[in-house]
């Protein structure tokens, strides 16, 4: 086994193997460690959906890269990743949802993601089992679909090995120490004992110039070992598998698979599975799990199903696909899926720790694995990615986050997967968390607050009693007239801006006055100076 490498990847799920593949492809001597078996975290029970749809610039590019990359894996590795290019249909009941899809369309165009809009009649003509009389339309991606999570992970692992990467299973990392030039990583081999995975006492160290963690559900343990905070905490996600649907079986005799169906207003996705259906809801009330650590007894395990929690979504599926009403339930899954407070993963360098990188908090890890590996490898080997990765930067969460905050916000994020995501969206959980000394005075004057770095900061001031939530829109929100008034006031007279939420840098020492009064470096020229 290697004891010194250029890059050490910790975690053998889809994301970890994707990173290892691309680092090895870039020519770096790479070692991947997995404490159990590959895919034994959240990867094995994932539904394997590959949606190109995403409202963010970076994540759209990541998903696009993954979908294209997976299509070529079999040619590169000889292993079929189980990719079914069936397409993806996002249905809309109301105009606001269509507005959201139109906004997304402008993001998709920047990444050359092909998509089209369909009318209810076009949907019915193509897929007659889908009820469309109450739909306004849909957004259709013909080039994505779903994939077998275990197969794609093993294909990337094989590709990584072919490129020179070494993969070691049943090795747990117990500590990280920076020497000033490299990381010394303390490891221990794990062994099976009565169905549990326990330490063997066989300890050793590995030195690495760079370390990447992709530890999934174990992110809180990783955070403790590194002495940092990582707001990645899993939330329960359940889905059910039905018995074969006779009408679907008959229809499939002369037709291809349905696309992955998404009824965002009903909060679920559905896809075909061996003549039946898989229903995956994003219901209210799903709890966060493993707030501090994953129990030693929890391996490739699941939680008990809670059918009452998803009853409304189940009935909604029957409404949308009437033929599913008479089929029974064949299987169920309720497992941990990692989330972050804003739903975006944490991808990039760890602030304050040289050559330490994290890829944590993936709620759509299968979709993101290939693209994350590609862009993470660019950041590590070339100094930066070819796209703007700022929205995924781990620095967006600082020491102000707490375990309770992360857990409650992640639960909120889970149930918000299918809500309308307005450009001026502000979520309410765990607020107010940090307030300035003038918070109460601002509120009394009609401040409509947003949250920045945990701080409550006025987005604008409105008349007392104004409802910011109800004013949101994909067109021109109710805040517009108030923003116009504020802009005119500052432009024509004067205004006072609360800068509490802004990052502050203290510059001290010899030469600091010359630094600020002279010509600061290019990277500092947007800083405001206060004395």
Short mmCIF file of C-alpha atoms in Angstrom, two decimals:
data_model
loop_
_atom_site.label_atom_id
_atom_site.label_comp_id
_atom_site.label_asym_id
_atom_site.label_seq_id
_atom_site.Cartn_x
_atom_site.Cartn_y
_atom_site.Cartn_z
CA UNK A 1 0.00 0.00 0.00
CA UNK A 2 1.25 3.49 -0.83
CA UNK A 3 2.35 5.64 2.10
CA UNK A 4 3.07 8.88 0.21
CA UNK A 5 0.90 10.37 -2.54
CA UNK A 6 0.26 13.64 -4.27
CA UNK A 7 -3.47 13.53 -3.47
CA UNK A 8 -5.45 11.55 -0.92
CA UNK A 9 -9.22 11.27 -1.40
CA UNK A 10 -11.19 10.24 1.70
CA UNK A 11 -14.57 8.70 0.87
CA UNK A 12 -15.57 6.08 -1.69
CA UNK A 13 -19.03 7.14 -2.75
CA UNK A 14 -19.91 8.52 -6.15
CA UNK A 15 -18.42 11.94 -5.38
CA UNK A 16 -15.15 10.57 -3.99
CA UNK A 17 -14.59 8.21 -6.91
CA UNK A 18 -15.42 11.01 -9.35
CA UNK A 19 -12.75 13.20 -7.80
CA UNK A 20 -10.20 10.38 -7.73
CA UNK A 21 -10.86 9.62 -11.41
CA UNK A 22 -10.26 13.20 -12.52
CA UNK A 23 -7.19 13.75 -10.33
CA UNK A 24 -5.66 10.57 -11.75
CA UNK A 25 -6.62 11.71 -15.23
CA UNK A 26 -4.77 14.98 -14.57
CA UNK A 27 -1.64 12.95 -13.86
CA UNK A 28 -1.58 13.17 -10.06
CA UNK A 29 -0.52 10.19 -7.97
CA UNK A 30 -3.82 9.56 -6.18
CA UNK A 31 -5.00 7.26 -3.38
CA UNK A 32 -8.63 6.83 -2.34
CA UNK A 33 -9.59 5.50 1.10
CA UNK A 34 -13.03 4.14 1.99
CA UNK A 35 -13.88 3.08 5.55
CA UNK A 36 -16.30 0.36 4.37
CA UNK A 37 -17.14 -0.67 0.82
CA UNK A 38 -17.51 1.61 -2.19
CA UNK A 39 -21.07 3.04 -2.34
CA UNK A 40 -21.89 1.98 1.24
CA UNK A 41 -22.94 5.48 2.34
CA UNK A 42 -25.85 7.25 0.63
CA UNK A 43 -24.80 6.17 -2.87
CA UNK A 44 -26.19 2.65 -2.70
CA UNK A 45 -29.78 3.66 -1.89
CA UNK A 46 -29.96 6.75 -4.14
CA UNK A 47 -32.64 6.77 -6.83
CA UNK A 48 -29.99 7.65 -9.41
CA UNK A 49 -31.76 10.57 -11.08
CA UNK A 50 -29.70 12.81 -13.34
CA UNK A 51 -31.61 16.09 -13.66
CA UNK A 52 -29.99 18.75 -15.80
CA UNK A 53 -32.40 21.27 -14.25
CA UNK A 54 -30.76 23.60 -11.74
CA UNK A 55 -31.20 27.30 -11.03
CA UNK A 56 -27.51 27.88 -10.24
CA UNK A 57 -24.75 28.62 -12.74
CA UNK A 58 -22.06 26.37 -11.22
CA UNK A 59 -24.34 23.45 -10.45
CA UNK A 60 -25.88 23.59 -13.93
CA UNK A 61 -22.41 23.22 -15.47
CA UNK A 62 -21.54 20.45 -13.00
CA UNK A 63 -24.68 18.49 -13.84
CA UNK A 64 -24.17 19.00 -17.57
CA UNK A 65 -20.59 17.70 -17.36
CA UNK A 66 -21.72 14.65 -15.35
CA UNK A 67 -24.44 13.66 -17.80
CA UNK A 68 -22.06 13.94 -20.77
CA UNK A 69 -19.25 12.20 -18.89
CA UNK A 70 -21.38 9.21 -17.83
CA UNK A 71 -22.43 8.60 -21.41
CA UNK A 72 -18.81 7.88 -22.32
CA UNK A 73 -17.83 5.81 -19.28
CA UNK A 74 -18.50 2.43 -20.81
CA UNK A 75 -16.23 3.18 -23.76
CA UNK A 76 -13.47 4.29 -21.37
CA UNK A 77 -13.76 1.52 -18.77
CA UNK A 78 -15.66 -1.40 -20.29
CA UNK A 79 -18.26 -1.18 -17.50
CA UNK A 80 -21.84 -0.21 -18.26
CA UNK A 81 -22.86 2.49 -15.75
CA UNK A 82 -26.55 1.73 -16.26
CA UNK A 83 -27.48 5.09 -17.80
CA UNK A 84 -31.05 5.22 -19.15
CA UNK A 85 -31.42 8.35 -21.28
CA UNK A 86 -35.18 8.63 -20.94
CA UNK A 87 -35.44 12.39 -20.48
CA UNK A 88 -36.95 14.46 -17.71
CA UNK A 89 -40.39 16.10 -17.70
CA UNK A 90 -41.12 18.90 -15.19
CA UNK A 91 -44.83 19.64 -15.10
CA UNK A 92 -46.46 22.92 -14.06
CA UNK A 93 -49.92 23.56 -12.62
CA UNK A 94 -49.69 27.37 -12.56
CA UNK A 95 -48.16 30.31 -14.36
CA UNK A 96 -45.66 31.04 -11.60
CA UNK A 97 -44.14 27.60 -12.10
CA UNK A 98 -43.87 28.23 -15.83
CA UNK A 99 -42.21 31.56 -15.01
CA UNK A 100 -39.67 29.67 -12.91
CA UNK A 101 -38.96 27.34 -15.82
CA UNK A 102 -38.49 30.33 -18.12
CA UNK A 103 -35.94 31.80 -15.72
CA UNK A 104 -34.18 28.45 -15.59
CA UNK A 105 -34.14 28.40 -19.39
CA UNK A 106 -31.84 31.43 -19.43
CA UNK A 107 -29.41 29.63 -17.07
CA UNK A 108 -29.53 26.44 -19.13
CA UNK A 109 -28.59 28.31 -22.28
CA UNK A 110 -25.28 29.40 -20.69
CA UNK A 111 -24.30 25.73 -20.35
CA UNK A 112 -25.73 24.59 -23.70
CA UNK A 113 -28.32 22.42 -21.96
CA UNK A 114 -30.94 21.42 -24.52
CA UNK A 115 -34.53 21.78 -23.31
CA UNK A 116 -37.97 22.46 -24.70
CA UNK A 117 -41.39 23.52 -23.47
CA UNK A 118 -44.41 21.26 -24.02
CA UNK A 119 -48.14 21.95 -23.92
CA UNK A 120 -50.58 19.65 -22.06
CA UNK A 121 -51.76 18.21 -25.39
CA UNK A 122 -48.18 17.41 -26.45
CA UNK A 123 -47.60 15.66 -23.13
CA UNK A 124 -50.79 13.61 -23.50
CA UNK A 125 -49.95 12.65 -27.07
CA UNK A 126 -46.54 11.31 -26.05
CA UNK A 127 -47.39 9.77 -22.68
CA UNK A 128 -51.13 8.96 -22.48
CA UNK A 129 -50.88 7.47 -18.96
CA UNK A 130 -50.14 10.94 -17.57
CA UNK A 131 -53.14 13.06 -16.61
CA UNK A 132 -52.81 16.55 -18.10
CA UNK A 133 -56.21 18.26 -17.83
CA UNK A 134 -55.04 20.43 -14.91
CA UNK A 135 -51.56 21.29 -16.28
CA UNK A 136 -50.41 24.50 -17.95
CA UNK A 137 -47.38 22.88 -19.56
CA UNK A 138 -44.00 21.37 -18.84
CA UNK A 139 -40.26 21.74 -19.29
CA UNK A 140 -38.67 18.76 -21.03
CA UNK A 141 -35.02 17.66 -21.06
CA UNK A 142 -34.66 14.81 -23.58
CA UNK A 143 -30.96 14.20 -22.86
CA UNK A 144 -30.92 13.22 -19.17
CA UNK A 145 -32.64 10.43 -17.25
CA UNK A 146 -31.44 8.10 -14.51
CA UNK A 147 -28.49 5.85 -13.78
CA UNK A 148 -27.57 2.94 -11.52
CA UNK A 149 -25.63 4.59 -8.64
CA UNK A 150 -23.56 1.52 -7.77
CA UNK A 151 -22.69 0.79 -11.40
CA UNK A 152 -21.58 4.35 -12.20
CA UNK A 153 -19.47 4.46 -9.02
CA UNK A 154 -17.76 1.18 -9.86
CA UNK A 155 -17.19 2.36 -13.43
CA UNK A 156 -15.49 5.55 -12.19
CA UNK A 157 -13.48 3.49 -9.70
CA UNK A 158 -12.28 1.19 -12.48
CA UNK A 159 -11.43 4.18 -14.66
CA UNK A 160 -9.48 5.73 -11.79
CA UNK A 161 -7.50 2.51 -11.31
CA UNK A 162 -6.75 2.36 -15.03
CA UNK A 163 -5.34 5.88 -14.74
CA UNK A 164 -3.04 4.86 -11.88
CA UNK A 165 -5.16 5.59 -8.81
CA UNK A 166 -5.02 3.17 -5.87
CA UNK A 167 -8.23 2.39 -3.96
CA UNK A 168 -8.14 0.93 -0.46
CA UNK A 169 -11.31 -0.23 1.28
CA UNK A 170 -11.99 -0.73 4.99
CA UNK A 171 -9.54 1.97 6.04
CA UNK A 172 -10.76 4.65 8.46
CA UNK A 173 -9.07 8.03 8.83
CA UNK A 174 -8.63 9.05 12.47
CA UNK A 175 -6.60 12.25 12.24
CA UNK A 176 -4.98 14.92 10.09
CA UNK A 177 -1.75 16.80 10.87
CA UNK A 178 -0.12 19.49 8.72
CA UNK A 179 3.68 19.51 8.86
CA UNK A 180 4.15 22.72 6.92
CA UNK A 181 4.67 20.95 3.61
CA UNK A 182 2.30 17.97 3.62
CA UNK A 183 -0.48 16.24 5.51
CA UNK A 184 0.18 13.26 7.76
CA UNK A 185 -3.04 11.26 7.89
CA UNK A 186 -3.56 8.73 10.69
CA UNK A 187 -5.38 5.61 9.50
CA UNK A 188 -6.65 2.32 10.88
CA UNK A 189 -7.86 -0.79 9.13
CA UNK A 190 -11.43 -1.85 9.86
CA UNK A 191 -12.66 -5.45 10.15
CA UNK A 192 -16.01 -7.22 10.15
CA UNK A 193 -17.20 -8.41 13.55
CA UNK A 194 -20.72 -9.69 14.09
CA UNK A 195 -22.07 -7.68 11.18
CA UNK A 196 -20.40 -4.51 12.46
CA UNK A 197 -17.33 -2.71 11.18
CA UNK A 198 -14.85 -2.23 14.01
CA UNK A 199 -11.24 -0.97 14.33
CA UNK A 200 -8.64 -3.71 14.00
CA UNK A 201 -5.81 -2.01 15.87
CA UNK A 202 -3.70 -2.01 12.69
CA UNK A 203 -2.74 1.67 12.55
CA UNK A 204 -0.49 3.48 10.07
CA UNK A 205 0.02 6.88 8.48
CA UNK A 206 -0.12 8.21 4.95
CA UNK A 207 1.52 11.45 3.87
CA UNK A 208 -0.12 13.49 1.13
CA UNK A 209 0.55 16.88 -0.41
CA UNK A 210 -3.19 17.41 -0.86
CA UNK A 211 -6.21 15.88 0.89
CA UNK A 212 -9.82 15.90 -0.34
CA UNK A 213 -12.66 14.75 1.90
CA UNK A 214 -15.88 13.43 0.36
CA UNK A 215 -17.22 11.75 3.47
CA UNK A 216 -20.97 12.18 2.95
CA UNK A 217 -22.93 11.25 6.07
CA UNK A 218 -19.70 11.32 8.11
CA UNK A 219 -19.10 15.04 7.47
CA UNK A 220 -19.52 15.96 11.14
CA UNK A 221 -16.75 13.55 12.13
CA UNK A 222 -14.57 15.02 9.39
CA UNK A 223 -15.26 18.52 10.73
CA UNK A 224 -14.15 17.51 14.24
CA UNK A 225 -10.96 15.90 12.96
CA UNK A 226 -10.09 19.07 11.03
CA UNK A 227 -11.20 21.49 13.75
CA UNK A 228 -13.66 23.26 11.43
CA UNK A 229 -17.41 23.57 10.97
CA UNK A 230 -19.20 21.86 8.09
CA UNK A 231 -22.98 22.45 7.91
CA UNK A 232 -23.55 19.16 6.05
CA UNK A 233 -26.06 17.03 7.98
CA UNK A 234 -28.22 14.27 6.45
CA UNK A 235 -32.00 14.40 6.23
CA UNK A 236 -34.25 11.39 5.80
CA UNK A 237 -35.40 10.82 2.22
CA UNK A 238 -37.82 8.04 1.44
CA UNK A 239 -39.12 6.60 -1.78
CA UNK A 240 -41.37 3.68 -2.59
CA UNK A 241 -41.40 1.12 -5.41
CA UNK A 242 -44.71 -0.23 -6.68
CA UNK A 243 -45.66 -3.59 -8.08
CA UNK A 244 -45.95 -3.73 -11.88
CA UNK A 245 -48.69 -1.50 -13.32
CA UNK A 246 -50.62 -3.58 -15.93
CA UNK A 247 -51.40 -0.52 -18.06
CA UNK A 248 -47.75 0.55 -18.01
CA UNK A 249 -46.60 -2.97 -18.91
CA UNK A 250 -49.01 -3.05 -21.85
CA UNK A 251 -47.99 0.41 -23.05
CA UNK A 252 -44.29 -0.47 -22.89
CA UNK A 253 -44.74 -3.36 -25.32
CA UNK A 254 -44.60 -0.85 -28.17
CA UNK A 255 -43.21 2.30 -26.52
CA UNK A 256 -39.99 3.44 -24.82
CA UNK A 257 -39.76 4.32 -21.13
CA UNK A 258 -41.48 7.37 -19.74
CA UNK A 259 -39.19 10.25 -18.88
CA UNK A 260 -38.54 10.89 -15.22
CA UNK A 261 -41.71 12.74 -14.21
CA UNK A 262 -41.55 15.65 -11.82
CA UNK A 263 -44.66 17.32 -10.46
CA UNK A 264 -43.00 20.18 -8.60
CA UNK A 265 -46.26 21.64 -7.30
CA UNK A 266 -47.08 18.24 -5.79
CA UNK A 267 -43.49 17.80 -4.47
CA UNK A 268 -42.50 14.48 -6.02
CA UNK A 269 -40.61 12.68 -8.78
CA UNK A 270 -41.67 9.41 -10.41
CA UNK A 271 -39.84 7.08 -12.76
CA UNK A 272 -40.37 3.61 -14.15
CA UNK A 273 -38.90 0.60 -12.37
CA UNK A 274 -39.35 -2.90 -13.84
CA UNK A 275 -42.91 -2.37 -14.98
CA UNK A 276 -43.88 -0.37 -11.92
CA UNK A 277 -43.17 3.08 -10.56
CA UNK A 278 -40.77 4.69 -8.10
CA UNK A 279 -42.25 7.61 -6.16
CA UNK A 280 -39.83 9.96 -4.40
CA UNK A 281 -41.51 12.75 -2.40
CA UNK A 282 -40.00 15.82 -0.74
CA UNK A 283 -42.50 16.06 2.06
CA UNK A 284 -42.74 18.26 5.10
CA UNK A 285 -41.48 16.94 8.41
CA UNK A 286 -38.50 14.88 7.26
CA UNK A 287 -36.03 14.93 10.18
CA UNK A 288 -32.30 15.56 10.15
CA UNK A 289 -30.21 12.61 11.31
CA UNK A 290 -26.64 12.06 12.52
CA UNK A 291 -26.26 15.59 13.91
CA UNK A 292 -22.98 14.64 15.57
CA UNK A 293 -21.88 11.28 14.23
CA UNK A 294 -23.01 8.18 12.37
CA UNK A 295 -23.56 5.33 14.85
CA UNK A 296 -21.00 2.54 14.57
CA UNK A 297 -23.83 0.08 13.98
CA UNK A 298 -25.15 2.01 10.95
CA UNK A 299 -23.58 0.83 7.71
CA UNK A 300 -25.51 0.32 4.46
CA UNK A 301 -28.69 0.59 6.48
CA UNK A 302 -32.06 2.35 6.27
CA UNK A 303 -34.60 3.94 8.60
CA UNK A 304 -38.18 2.69 9.09
CA UNK A 305 -40.62 3.96 6.47
CA UNK A 306 -43.12 6.65 7.49
CA UNK A 307 -46.00 6.30 5.03
CA UNK A 308 -48.22 8.78 6.88
CA UNK A 309 -45.67 11.51 6.22
CA UNK A 310 -45.90 10.98 2.45
CA UNK A 311 -49.61 10.21 2.16
CA UNK A 312 -50.44 13.46 0.35
CA UNK A 313 -47.66 12.94 -2.20
CA UNK A 314 -48.71 9.32 -2.74
CA UNK A 315 -52.31 10.36 -3.44
CA UNK A 316 -51.02 13.05 -5.77
CA UNK A 317 -49.12 10.45 -7.78
CA UNK A 318 -52.36 8.48 -8.19
CA UNK A 319 -54.05 11.66 -9.39
CA UNK A 320 -51.33 12.29 -11.98
CA UNK A 321 -50.96 8.63 -13.06
CA UNK A 322 -54.43 7.09 -12.53
CA UNK A 323 -53.29 3.60 -13.53
CA UNK A 324 -51.09 3.47 -10.42
CA UNK A 325 -54.09 3.48 -8.06
CA UNK A 326 -54.58 -0.29 -8.03
CA UNK A 327 -50.94 -1.41 -7.81
CA UNK A 328 -49.43 -2.53 -4.54
CA UNK A 329 -46.18 -1.47 -2.90
CA UNK A 330 -43.23 -3.78 -3.52
CA UNK A 331 -40.36 -2.06 -1.73
CA UNK A 332 -39.46 1.03 0.23
CA UNK A 333 -36.34 3.00 1.08
CA UNK A 334 -35.77 5.63 3.76
CA UNK A 335 -32.15 6.64 3.99
CA UNK A 336 -29.92 9.58 4.89
CA UNK A 337 -29.13 12.15 2.20
CA UNK A 338 -26.79 15.03 3.03
CA UNK A 339 -27.96 18.62 2.78
CA UNK A 340 -26.62 22.08 3.48
CA UNK A 341 -28.64 25.15 4.57
CA UNK A 342 -28.82 26.56 1.02
CA UNK A 343 -28.93 23.22 -0.82
CA UNK A 344 -25.59 23.73 -2.57
CA UNK A 345 -22.67 21.42 -1.77
CA UNK A 346 -19.43 22.63 -0.22
CA UNK A 347 -16.73 22.31 -2.88
CA UNK A 348 -13.29 23.87 -2.66
CA UNK A 349 -10.39 24.68 -0.35
CA UNK A 350 -10.89 24.75 3.41
CA UNK A 351 -10.21 28.28 4.66
CA UNK A 352 -7.16 28.38 6.90
CA UNK A 353 -5.93 24.87 6.03
CA UNK A 354 -3.36 24.67 3.27
CA UNK A 355 -3.91 22.00 0.60
CA UNK A 356 -7.04 20.71 2.37
CA UNK A 357 -10.14 20.44 0.18
CA UNK A 358 -13.68 19.34 0.87
CA UNK A 359 -16.54 18.04 -1.27
CA UNK A 360 -19.36 17.65 1.23
CA UNK A 361 -23.11 18.16 1.55
CA UNK A 362 -24.35 16.69 -1.75
CA UNK A 363 -28.10 16.22 -1.88
CA UNK A 364 -27.83 15.30 -5.59
CA UNK A 365 -24.53 13.46 -5.36
CA UNK A 366 -25.02 11.07 -8.27
CA UNK A 367 -25.84 13.94 -10.61
CA UNK A 368 -22.93 16.02 -9.35
CA UNK A 369 -20.20 13.39 -8.94
CA UNK A 370 -18.63 13.54 -12.39
CA UNK A 371 -18.76 17.31 -12.73
CA UNK A 372 -17.51 17.89 -9.19
CA UNK A 373 -14.55 15.65 -9.90
CA UNK A 374 -13.78 17.56 -13.08
CA UNK A 375 -13.93 21.06 -11.61
CA UNK A 376 -12.35 20.10 -8.27
CA UNK A 377 -9.41 18.58 -10.16
CA UNK A 378 -9.06 21.83 -12.12
CA UNK A 379 -8.98 23.87 -8.91
CA UNK A 380 -6.36 21.60 -7.37
CA UNK A 381 -4.10 21.05 -10.37
CA UNK A 382 -4.47 24.36 -12.23
CA UNK A 383 -5.27 26.81 -9.43
CA UNK A 384 -8.84 27.55 -10.50
CA UNK A 385 -11.80 26.04 -12.32
CA UNK A 386 -12.88 27.21 -15.75
CA UNK A 387 -16.26 28.25 -14.30
CA UNK A 388 -17.18 30.46 -11.35
CA UNK A 389 -17.47 28.15 -8.32
CA UNK A 390 -18.18 30.89 -5.77
CA UNK A 391 -21.71 29.64 -5.01
CA UNK A 392 -20.22 26.37 -3.73
CA UNK A 393 -17.31 27.91 -1.78
CA UNK A 394 -17.05 26.45 1.76
CA UNK A 395 -16.24 29.96 3.03
CA UNK A 396 -19.89 30.98 2.72
CA UNK A 397 -20.41 29.44 6.17
CA UNK A 398 -18.23 30.64 9.03
CA UNK A 399 -17.83 30.07 12.73
CA UNK A 400 -21.30 31.52 13.32
CA UNK A 401 -23.05 28.30 12.25
CA UNK A 402 -24.15 25.85 14.93
CA UNK A 403 -25.24 22.22 14.81
CA UNK A 404 -28.82 23.18 15.62
CA UNK A 405 -28.83 25.85 12.91
CA UNK A 406 -27.47 23.43 10.30
CA UNK A 407 -29.94 20.68 11.20
CA UNK A 408 -33.03 22.91 11.13
CA UNK A 409 -31.97 24.76 7.96
CA UNK A 410 -31.20 21.45 6.22
CA UNK A 411 -34.68 20.18 7.09
CA UNK A 412 -36.08 23.39 5.65
CA UNK A 413 -33.94 22.98 2.53
CA UNK A 414 -35.24 19.43 2.01
CA UNK A 415 -38.88 20.48 2.07
CA UNK A 416 -38.05 23.45 -0.19
CA UNK A 417 -36.67 21.29 -3.02
CA UNK A 418 -39.85 21.76 -5.03
CA UNK A 419 -41.10 25.13 -3.79
CA UNK A 420 -40.97 28.10 -6.12
CA UNK A 421 -37.47 29.56 -5.95
CA UNK A 422 -37.95 33.25 -6.62
CA UNK A 423 -34.85 35.37 -7.25
CA UNK A 424 -35.73 37.33 -4.10
CA UNK A 425 -36.38 34.23 -1.99
CA UNK A 426 -35.65 34.48 1.74
CA UNK A 427 -36.22 31.44 3.96
CA UNK A 428 -37.45 31.79 7.52
CA UNK A 429 -36.05 28.91 9.60
CA UNK A 430 -33.65 29.79 12.46
CA UNK A 431 -34.17 33.52 12.11
CA UNK A 432 -33.22 35.93 13.44
CA UNK A 433 -29.86 34.41 14.30
CA UNK A 434 -27.50 37.42 14.38
CA UNK A 435 -28.81 40.95 14.67
CA UNK A 436 -27.15 44.37 14.70
CA UNK A 437 -27.67 46.84 17.58
CA UNK A 438 -30.21 48.73 15.45
CA UNK A 439 -32.24 45.70 14.38
CA UNK A 440 -35.35 46.62 16.39
CA UNK A 441 -35.26 50.22 15.16
CA UNK A 442 -34.94 49.03 11.56
CA UNK A 443 -37.87 46.64 11.98
CA UNK A 444 -40.01 49.42 13.44
CA UNK A 445 -39.27 51.50 10.33
CA UNK A 446 -40.52 48.75 8.00
CA UNK A 447 -37.28 46.91 7.21
CA UNK A 448 -37.74 43.76 5.14
CA UNK A 449 -34.83 41.59 6.18
CA UNK A 450 -32.64 39.15 4.31
CA UNK A 451 -29.98 36.94 5.88
CA UNK A 452 -26.31 37.41 4.98
CA UNK A 453 -23.59 35.46 6.82
CA UNK A 454 -26.17 34.77 9.50
CA UNK A 455 -26.89 38.48 9.96
CA UNK A 456 -30.30 40.05 9.52
CA UNK A 457 -29.78 42.82 6.98
CA UNK A 458 -32.47 45.10 5.50
CA UNK A 459 -33.03 44.35 1.83
CA UNK A 460 -35.30 47.38 1.59
CA UNK A 461 -37.78 49.38 3.70
CA UNK A 462 -41.52 49.18 3.04
CA UNK A 463 -44.67 50.47 4.65
CA UNK A 464 -45.63 48.86 7.95
CA UNK A 465 -47.68 45.71 7.43
CA UNK A 466 -46.15 44.98 4.00
CA UNK A 467 -45.78 41.23 3.34
CA UNK A 468 -42.45 40.51 1.65
CA UNK A 469 -43.22 36.83 1.10
CA UNK A 470 -46.44 37.48 -0.80
CA UNK A 471 -44.76 40.16 -2.93
CA UNK A 472 -42.17 37.82 -4.49
CA UNK A 473 -42.32 37.21 -8.21
CA UNK A 474 -40.37 36.03 -11.24
CA UNK A 475 -41.33 39.28 -12.89
CA UNK A 476 -41.26 42.52 -10.87
CA UNK A 477 -41.81 41.97 -7.16
CA UNK A 478 -43.73 44.23 -4.81
CA UNK A 479 -40.43 45.49 -3.42
CA UNK A 480 -39.61 47.30 -6.68
CA UNK A 481 -41.23 50.65 -5.89
CA UNK A 482 -39.54 50.80 -2.49
CA UNK A 483 -36.13 50.01 -4.01
CA UNK A 484 -36.67 52.80 -6.55
CA UNK A 485 -37.43 55.28 -3.77
CA UNK A 486 -34.27 54.27 -1.85
CA UNK A 487 -32.09 54.51 -4.94
CA UNK A 488 -33.41 57.99 -5.72
CA UNK A 489 -32.89 59.11 -2.14
CA UNK A 490 -29.23 58.03 -2.10
CA UNK A 491 -28.58 59.38 -5.58
CA UNK A 492 -30.22 62.76 -5.09
CA UNK A 493 -29.82 63.43 -1.35
CA UNK A 494 -28.22 61.03 1.15
CA UNK A 495 -28.68 57.63 2.73
CA UNK A 496 -27.40 55.50 5.57
CA UNK A 497 -26.36 51.89 4.86
CA UNK A 498 -25.92 49.29 7.60
CA UNK A 499 -22.63 47.47 6.90
CA UNK A 500 -22.84 45.10 9.90
CA UNK A 501 -23.10 42.00 7.69
CA UNK A 502 -20.04 42.90 5.63
CA UNK A 503 -16.78 41.06 6.25
CA UNK A 504 -14.27 43.11 8.21
CA UNK A 505 -10.49 42.84 7.85
CA UNK A 506 -8.16 44.30 10.46
CA UNK A 507 -4.86 45.47 9.01
CA UNK A 508 -2.10 46.16 11.53
CA UNK A 509 1.67 46.32 11.68
CA UNK A 510 4.45 48.29 10.03
CA UNK A 511 3.55 49.66 6.63
CA UNK A 512 -0.21 49.31 7.04
CA UNK A 513 -0.83 53.05 6.62
CA UNK A 514 1.22 53.06 3.40
CA UNK A 515 -0.71 49.96 2.26
CA UNK A 516 -4.06 51.71 2.57
CA UNK A 517 -3.08 55.21 1.44
CA UNK A 518 -0.95 54.02 -1.48
CA UNK A 519 -1.97 51.66 -4.27
CA UNK A 520 -3.23 48.37 -2.79
CA UNK A 521 -2.90 45.10 -4.71
CA UNK A 522 -5.46 44.40 -7.41
CA UNK A 523 -7.20 41.82 -5.21
CA UNK A 524 -7.83 44.51 -2.58
CA UNK A 525 -9.06 47.36 -4.76
CA UNK A 526 -12.72 46.67 -4.07
CA UNK A 527 -12.26 46.91 -0.30
CA UNK A 528 -13.71 49.86 1.56
CA UNK A 529 -11.41 51.53 4.08
CA UNK A 530 -12.69 52.69 7.46
CA UNK A 531 -10.73 54.27 10.25
#
